[in-house]
Short mmCIF file of C-alpha atoms in Angstrom, two decimals:
data_model
loop_
_atom_site.label_atom_id
_atom_site.label_comp_id
_atom_site.label_asym_id
_atom_site.label_seq_id
_atom_site.Cartn_x
_atom_site.Cartn_y
_atom_site.Cartn_z
CA MET H 1 -13.45 -14.03 -18.54
CA SER H 2 -12.40 -10.44 -18.45
CA PRO H 3 -14.58 -7.56 -17.25
CA GLY H 4 -17.01 -6.44 -19.92
CA SER H 5 -17.02 -9.82 -21.69
CA GLY H 6 -20.23 -11.08 -20.15
CA SER H 7 -18.70 -12.37 -16.93
CA PRO H 8 -21.15 -12.37 -14.02
CA HIS H 9 -18.28 -11.08 -11.82
CA ARG H 10 -17.60 -7.93 -13.78
CA SER H 11 -17.12 -4.65 -11.95
CA PRO H 12 -20.00 -2.14 -12.05
CA ASP H 13 -19.54 0.71 -14.49
CA SER H 14 -19.54 4.33 -13.27
CA THR H 15 -23.33 4.74 -13.59
CA GLN H 16 -23.92 1.58 -11.58
CA ARG H 17 -21.38 2.65 -8.91
CA ALA H 18 -23.07 6.03 -8.51
CA SER H 19 -26.33 4.33 -7.57
CA ILE H 20 -24.76 2.00 -4.98
CA SER H 21 -24.93 3.45 -1.48
CA PRO H 22 -21.82 2.95 0.66
CA THR H 23 -22.88 0.66 3.49
CA TRP H 24 -19.73 -1.32 4.24
CA ALA H 25 -17.33 -0.26 6.95
CA LYS H 26 -14.48 -1.95 8.82
CA ALA H 27 -16.49 -1.89 12.03
CA PRO H 28 -20.21 -1.54 12.62
CA ASP H 29 -21.37 1.94 13.61
CA PHE H 30 -24.22 0.66 15.81
CA ALA H 31 -26.42 3.50 14.53
CA ASP H 32 -29.49 1.44 15.43
CA GLN H 33 -28.18 0.82 18.98
CA PRO H 34 -27.56 4.22 20.65
CA ALA H 35 -26.52 2.75 24.01
CA ARG H 36 -23.96 0.46 22.41
CA GLN H 37 -22.73 3.29 20.17
CA ALA H 38 -22.18 5.47 23.26
CA ALA H 39 -20.33 2.63 25.02
CA VAL H 40 -18.02 2.11 22.02
CA ARG H 41 -17.28 5.85 21.85
CA ALA H 42 -16.53 5.96 25.58
CA GLN H 43 -14.19 2.95 25.33
CA THR H 44 -12.45 4.51 22.32
CA THR H 45 -11.76 7.63 24.40
CA VAL H 46 -10.33 5.48 27.21
CA ASP H 47 -8.18 3.50 24.73
CA LYS H 48 -6.82 6.67 23.11
CA GLN H 49 -5.90 8.05 26.53
CA HIS H 50 -4.23 4.79 27.55
CA TYR H 51 -2.27 4.16 24.37
CA LEU H 52 -1.46 7.70 23.25
CA ASP H 53 -1.13 9.82 26.41
CA ASN H 54 -0.63 7.83 29.61
CA GLY H 55 2.87 7.27 30.87
CA LEU H 56 4.57 9.78 28.59
CA THR H 57 7.49 11.54 30.26
CA PRO H 58 9.02 14.74 28.87
CA LEU H 59 12.69 14.26 28.06
CA ARG H 60 15.32 16.48 26.42
CA CYS H 61 18.00 15.04 24.20
CA GLN H 62 21.33 15.60 25.93
CA ALA H 63 22.99 16.47 22.60
CA CYS H 64 20.60 18.91 20.89
CA GLN H 65 18.06 19.70 23.63
CA ALA H 66 15.09 18.66 21.49
CA GLN H 67 12.18 17.78 23.76
CA VAL H 68 10.23 14.60 23.22
CA LEU H 69 7.66 12.61 25.17
CA VAL H 70 8.80 9.07 25.95
CA ARG H 71 7.16 5.93 27.32
CA LYS H 72 8.84 2.60 27.93
CA SER H 73 6.31 -0.22 27.66
CA SER H 74 8.99 -2.88 28.03
CA ALA H 75 12.76 -3.19 27.92
CA HIS H 76 12.53 -3.54 24.13
CA GLN H 77 9.68 -1.16 23.30
CA THR H 78 9.94 2.62 23.44
CA SER H 79 7.34 5.14 22.27
CA VAL H 80 8.58 8.60 21.31
CA GLN H 81 6.33 11.54 20.46
CA TRP H 82 8.02 14.64 19.19
CA THR H 83 6.64 17.93 20.50
CA GLU H 84 7.92 19.75 17.38
CA ARG H 85 9.12 18.68 13.97
CA PRO H 86 12.28 16.61 14.56
CA ASP H 87 14.27 18.44 11.88
CA THR H 88 13.84 21.81 13.62
CA HIS H 89 16.08 20.77 16.57
CA CYS H 90 17.77 17.47 15.87
CA PRO H 91 20.79 17.71 13.56
CA VAL H 92 20.39 14.05 12.53
CA PHE H 93 16.82 14.62 11.34
CA ALA H 94 17.76 18.00 9.82
CA GLN H 95 20.47 16.38 7.72
CA LEU H 96 18.17 13.56 6.65
CA SER H 97 15.43 16.04 5.77
CA ALA H 98 17.89 18.11 3.72
CA HIS H 99 18.64 14.97 1.71
CA GLY H 100 14.95 14.21 1.10
CA ALA H 101 14.30 11.58 3.76
CA ARG H 102 10.69 11.11 4.78
CA PRO H 103 9.53 11.77 8.37
CA GLY H 104 9.91 8.79 10.67
CA ARG H 105 12.97 7.45 8.85
CA PRO H 106 15.00 6.75 10.88
CA GLU H 107 12.74 6.37 13.87
CA SER H 108 15.34 7.92 16.15
CA CYS H 109 18.87 9.21 16.31
CA PRO H 110 21.81 7.79 18.27
CA SER H 111 21.99 10.80 20.60
CA LEU H 112 18.30 10.55 21.49
CA GLU H 113 18.65 6.81 22.06
CA LYS H 114 21.55 7.48 24.45
CA SER H 115 19.46 10.09 26.30
CA ILE H 116 16.59 7.62 26.67
CA LYS H 117 18.98 4.92 27.94
CA TRP H 118 20.40 7.44 30.43
CA ALA H 119 16.86 8.29 31.61
CA VAL H 120 16.09 4.60 32.16
CA ASP H 121 19.40 3.99 33.97
CA GLU H 122 18.82 7.03 36.22
CA GLY H 123 15.22 6.07 37.01
CA VAL H 124 13.70 9.05 35.16
CA LEU H 125 11.87 6.59 32.89
CA GLU H 126 10.47 3.44 34.41
CA ILE H 127 9.97 0.15 32.61
CA PRO H 128 6.78 -1.58 33.78
CA GLU H 129 7.17 -5.20 34.85
#
């Protein structure tokens, strides 16, 4: 049966939706457990530090001198955080941007990849074992 035809599974109309309070979330907020809420917040801060900040090494592209922050988590995984908009320094990103490409596509440029490889080969960037 389609919505509005008497089906017990029909969606609420706008007046019904307005009266429903939003109580669902992806994760519980532990509002009734202040100690647990504080522990989750503290662990979130630790996780953000670990995954977003730790181990980042400043590196300049040898071709265009754009500075990025780089972390090698393995031989096959590299994290790059740009310190400025990529298209302001990198000619590859500038050209892509001029042609309407969205940010993050491509994820890198060949010159930056070569600079990162050089940094690994020279020991500037370490790959954890």
